[in-house]
Short mmCIF file of C-alpha atoms in Angstrom, two decimals:
data_model
loop_
_atom_site.label_atom_id
_atom_site.label_comp_id
_atom_site.label_asym_id
_atom_site.label_seq_id
_atom_site.Cartn_x
_atom_site.Cartn_y
_atom_site.Cartn_z
CA VAL A 25 103.93 99.52 134.31
CA GLU A 26 104.71 100.37 137.61
CA GLU A 27 106.36 102.96 137.20
CA GLN A 28 103.03 104.44 135.62
CA ASN A 29 100.89 103.69 138.09
CA GLN A 30 102.96 105.23 140.99
CA ARG A 31 102.76 108.16 139.08
CA LEU A 32 99.58 107.88 138.90
CA ALA A 33 99.10 107.27 142.14
CA HIS A 34 100.55 110.58 142.42
CA PHE A 35 98.32 112.47 140.89
CA MET A 36 95.54 111.48 142.65
CA MET A 37 96.52 111.81 145.69
CA GLY A 38 98.34 115.60 145.01
CA ASN A 39 96.56 118.81 146.19
CA GLY A 40 98.62 121.67 143.80
CA SER A 41 99.00 124.45 145.90
CA SER A 42 101.54 126.63 143.56
CA GLY A 43 102.21 130.31 144.49
CA ASN A 44 100.76 131.48 141.79
CA ASN A 45 96.68 131.53 139.38
CA SER A 46 95.85 128.96 137.02
CA GLU A 47 93.32 130.54 134.72
CA LEU A 48 92.12 128.18 132.09
CA GLU A 49 90.06 128.91 129.57
CA ARG A 50 88.55 126.48 127.22
CA ALA A 51 88.38 126.58 123.09
CA ALA A 52 85.73 126.49 121.24
CA SER A 53 85.64 123.93 119.02
CA GLN A 54 82.88 121.65 117.15
CA GLU A 55 81.63 118.22 119.02
CA SER A 56 84.65 116.65 117.24
CA ASN A 57 88.34 115.64 118.02
CA ALA A 58 89.96 116.97 114.33
CA SER A 59 92.30 118.83 115.08
CA ASN A 60 91.86 121.57 112.15
CA SER A 61 88.23 122.16 113.87
CA THR A 62 87.87 125.87 114.46
CA ARG A 63 84.82 128.09 115.68
CA TYR A 64 86.18 131.54 116.24
CA PRO A 65 85.96 132.70 119.84
CA PRO A 66 84.12 135.88 120.61
CA GLU A 67 85.22 135.29 123.88
CA SER A 68 88.48 136.52 123.20
CA PRO A 69 88.65 140.48 122.77
CA ALA A 70 86.91 140.49 126.20
CA MET A 71 89.41 137.99 127.88
CA GLN A 72 92.20 140.68 127.30
CA ARG A 73 90.35 143.36 129.01
CA HIS A 74 91.52 141.23 132.30
CA VAL A 75 94.50 140.10 131.51
CA GLN A 76 97.72 142.02 133.10
CA PRO A 77 101.20 141.86 131.93
CA ASP A 78 102.47 139.07 134.01
CA PHE A 79 100.88 136.72 133.56
CA GLU A 80 102.08 133.87 131.00
CA ILE A 81 100.09 132.36 128.10
CA TRP A 82 99.62 128.71 127.27
CA THR A 83 97.86 127.36 124.22
CA SER A 84 97.97 123.47 123.06
CA MET A 85 99.16 123.13 119.33
CA LEU A 86 95.80 123.34 117.93
CA LYS A 87 94.99 125.74 115.48
CA ARG A 88 91.25 126.43 117.82
CA THR A 89 93.33 127.09 120.96
CA MET A 90 96.17 129.41 119.24
CA GLU A 91 93.22 131.56 117.19
CA THR A 92 91.52 132.84 120.23
CA ALA A 93 95.36 133.95 122.35
CA GLU A 94 96.08 135.47 118.34
CA HIS A 95 94.23 138.94 120.35
CA PHE A 96 97.21 139.31 122.85
CA ASP A 97 99.91 140.99 122.16
CA PRO A 98 103.26 137.94 122.02
CA GLU A 99 105.63 141.32 123.04
CA ARG A 100 103.76 142.53 125.71
CA TYR A 101 102.14 138.54 126.92
CA ARG A 102 105.11 135.46 127.21
CA ILE A 103 102.98 133.37 124.51
CA LYS A 104 103.97 129.06 124.86
CA ASN A 105 102.82 126.67 122.03
CA ILE A 106 102.48 123.43 124.59
CA ARG A 107 102.26 119.99 122.56
CA SER A 108 101.19 119.53 126.15
CA LEU A 109 98.43 120.26 126.33
CA ASN A 110 96.20 118.95 123.09
CA GLU A 111 93.66 117.32 123.57
CA ILE A 112 92.85 113.76 124.57
CA TYR A 113 93.65 111.51 120.71
CA ALA A 114 90.89 109.76 119.22
CA GLY A 115 93.24 107.48 117.68
CA LYS A 116 90.88 105.65 115.31
CA PHE A 117 87.91 107.13 115.98
CA GLU A 118 90.32 110.37 115.36
CA GLY A 119 87.70 113.24 113.70
CA MET A 120 84.32 111.57 114.11
CA THR A 121 81.63 112.98 117.05
CA TYR A 122 80.52 110.84 119.99
CA GLU A 123 77.12 109.86 118.23
CA GLU A 124 78.83 108.76 115.33
CA ILE A 125 81.02 106.31 117.46
CA ALA A 126 78.00 105.71 119.10
CA ARG A 127 75.91 104.69 115.78
CA ASN A 128 79.03 102.76 114.15
CA TYR A 129 80.73 101.33 116.92
CA PRO A 130 78.54 100.90 119.14
CA GLU A 131 80.76 98.29 121.56
CA GLU A 132 83.60 101.05 122.08
CA TYR A 133 81.42 103.32 122.63
CA GLU A 134 79.60 101.26 125.97
CA ALA A 135 82.85 100.05 126.83
CA ARG A 136 84.12 104.05 127.40
CA GLN A 137 80.70 105.15 129.21
CA LEU A 138 81.21 102.63 131.31
CA ASP A 139 85.52 103.16 132.57
CA LYS A 140 86.36 106.26 130.87
CA PHE A 141 89.64 107.02 132.97
CA PHE A 142 91.06 104.25 131.51
CA TYR A 143 89.15 103.67 128.98
CA ARG A 144 91.96 103.59 125.73
CA TYR A 145 90.86 105.49 122.44
CA PRO A 146 92.00 102.02 119.73
CA GLY A 147 94.45 102.82 117.22
CA ILE A 148 97.32 104.14 116.34
CA GLY A 149 98.62 107.24 119.73
CA GLY A 150 94.80 106.31 120.86
CA GLU A 151 95.09 107.69 124.42
CA SER A 152 92.74 106.71 127.86
CA TYR A 153 92.50 109.81 130.80
CA ALA A 154 95.52 108.11 132.39
CA ASP A 155 97.79 109.21 129.36
CA VAL A 156 96.39 112.37 129.55
CA VAL A 157 97.34 112.63 132.86
CA LEU A 158 101.32 111.42 132.50
CA ARG A 159 101.71 114.17 129.97
CA LEU A 160 100.62 116.27 131.73
CA GLN A 161 102.64 115.70 134.38
CA GLN A 162 105.09 117.92 133.10
CA VAL A 163 102.53 120.83 132.70
CA ILE A 164 101.85 120.60 136.42
CA VAL A 165 105.09 120.53 137.46
CA GLU A 166 106.37 124.25 135.59
CA LEU A 167 102.66 124.98 137.33
CA GLU A 168 104.36 123.92 140.74
CA ARG A 169 107.54 125.95 140.00
CA ILE A 170 106.43 129.59 138.68
CA ARG A 171 105.43 132.28 141.09
CA HIS A 172 103.18 134.60 138.57
CA SER A 173 99.92 133.32 137.23
CA VAL A 174 98.98 132.08 134.07
CA LEU A 175 96.35 132.08 131.12
CA ILE A 176 95.76 128.56 129.90
CA VAL A 177 93.78 127.72 126.95
CA THR A 178 93.48 124.55 125.98
CA HIS A 179 90.51 121.73 125.58
CA ARG A 180 87.88 119.87 127.38
CA ALA A 181 90.22 116.61 128.12
CA MET A 182 93.12 118.72 129.73
CA ALA A 183 91.10 121.42 131.73
CA ARG A 184 89.56 118.64 133.79
CA THR A 185 92.76 116.96 134.29
CA LEU A 186 93.98 120.55 135.61
CA LEU A 187 90.72 121.61 137.64
CA SER A 188 90.97 118.34 138.77
CA TYR A 189 94.37 118.15 139.78
CA PHE A 190 94.56 121.41 141.69
CA MET A 191 91.18 120.88 142.95
CA ASP A 192 91.03 117.78 144.72
CA ILE A 193 88.88 116.41 142.75
CA PRO A 194 89.10 112.21 142.02
CA THR A 195 89.59 111.11 139.15
CA THR A 196 86.50 108.73 139.27
CA HIS A 197 84.79 112.35 138.78
CA MET A 198 87.70 114.02 135.99
CA PRO A 199 85.77 112.45 132.61
CA GLU A 200 82.63 113.74 133.86
CA MET A 201 82.83 117.25 134.56
CA ASP A 202 80.34 119.39 132.85
CA LEU A 203 83.21 122.11 131.65
CA PRO A 204 81.15 124.32 129.37
CA LEU A 205 82.39 126.55 126.27
CA GLU A 206 82.76 130.40 127.07
CA TYR A 207 84.13 130.41 130.91
CA VAL A 208 87.00 131.10 133.06
CA TYR A 209 88.19 128.83 135.54
CA ALA A 210 90.78 130.02 138.38
CA CYS A 211 92.78 128.14 140.81
CA GLU A 212 94.13 130.79 143.44
CA PRO A 213 96.39 129.14 146.03
CA ARG A 214 94.97 129.33 149.41
CA PRO A 215 96.77 128.45 152.82
CA PHE A 216 94.81 124.65 152.91
CA GLY A 217 94.04 124.39 149.40
CA ASN A 218 92.92 126.59 146.17
CA PHE A 219 90.24 128.68 145.34
CA LEU A 220 88.57 128.46 142.86
CA ARG A 221 86.85 131.36 140.92
CA VAL A 222 84.34 131.15 138.04
CA TRP A 223 83.45 133.54 135.16
CA LYS A 224 81.07 133.81 131.82
CA TYR A 225 81.30 135.53 128.63
CA ASP A 226 78.15 137.62 128.51
CA LYS A 227 77.33 138.45 124.64
CA GLN A 228 75.19 141.15 126.07
CA ILE A 229 77.70 143.70 127.68
CA ASP A 230 80.68 141.44 125.52
CA ASP A 231 82.34 141.61 128.89
CA PHE A 232 83.53 138.51 131.64
CA GLU A 233 80.86 138.18 134.58
CA GLU A 234 81.90 136.12 137.71
CA VAL A 235 79.02 133.48 138.74
CA ASP A 236 79.36 130.71 141.65
CA SER A 237 81.14 128.24 140.75
CA ALA A 238 79.60 125.62 143.02
CA SER A 239 76.54 125.54 141.12
CA VAL A 240 78.55 125.51 137.61
CA LEU A 241 81.31 122.73 138.31
CA LYS A 242 78.86 119.23 137.56
CA ILE A 243 79.52 116.28 136.96
CA ARG A 244 77.54 114.75 133.85
CA TYR A 245 76.69 111.06 134.85
CA PRO A 246 76.40 108.77 131.41
CA LYS A 247 73.29 106.89 131.69
CA ALA A 248 74.69 103.78 131.34
CA LEU A 249 75.37 103.83 134.98
CA LEU A 250 73.18 106.20 136.82
CA PRO A 251 70.51 106.61 134.77
CA ASP A 252 67.99 108.25 137.01
CA GLN A 253 70.65 110.95 137.54
CA ALA A 254 71.95 113.32 135.73
CA THR A 255 73.93 115.75 137.07
CA ALA A 256 75.44 116.63 140.45
CA THR A 257 77.52 120.05 142.04
CA LEU A 258 81.60 118.83 142.85
CA LEU A 259 81.93 121.55 144.59
CA PRO A 260 80.45 121.39 148.63
CA SER A 261 78.58 124.47 149.49
CA PRO A 262 78.57 127.85 147.53
CA ALA A 263 79.78 128.93 151.15
CA GLU A 264 83.39 127.89 149.59
CA THR A 265 83.46 130.42 147.20
CA ALA A 266 84.79 133.61 146.06
CA TYR A 267 81.43 134.32 144.70
CA SER A 268 79.85 133.77 147.72
CA SER A 269 82.04 135.98 150.24
CA LYS A 270 81.41 138.93 148.06
CA HIS A 271 76.93 138.00 146.61
#
């Protein structure tokens, strides 16, 4: 337990600033944790047009992320399927929607709403966000070590954890980060920290357009904690984004 707490403390104090860009794409999915849930991501072909040959592409071992990466030529890009990038495991609730959990297990649902970071799903293998932090430790070490850019196709809990680390976002906000589908989040290293850029997929033009990261990256408060406050911006100011410097 002491070793686990030390590793969590290292994450909470860490502010990653490696010499590479880390770009995160959240794979499309249904509102459940079932490993076979899938919805074909329409932005995949457009994403390929913006990826340089020296990129690595990392996905989880789940079907929906590997399908997202199918448009990338494995002879041109280094593609890795990494189990540590799998979505948070919901234990005996795996395959259920949040609405089903709330209806059938209201006490568990309420407990999770009150402390999402440390709440662990019941059942064999059930995880908490704290467990995910420990699971992603080696992924983060590898991202800090390499010097070329990486496109990571993963899931909401993983994207929240990695963005929190590289953008120095408190773990208290991590589980409430609102990360919609069809966005790409790029963490670019700077001398005194990382810089966040965000692109949104536009179906009409079948391409990505850069948007203001400060207006996109928000936290969504649970009604059980703050019933009068729906969302709040995580980044201090649009002036601190790459988008605002060009618009």
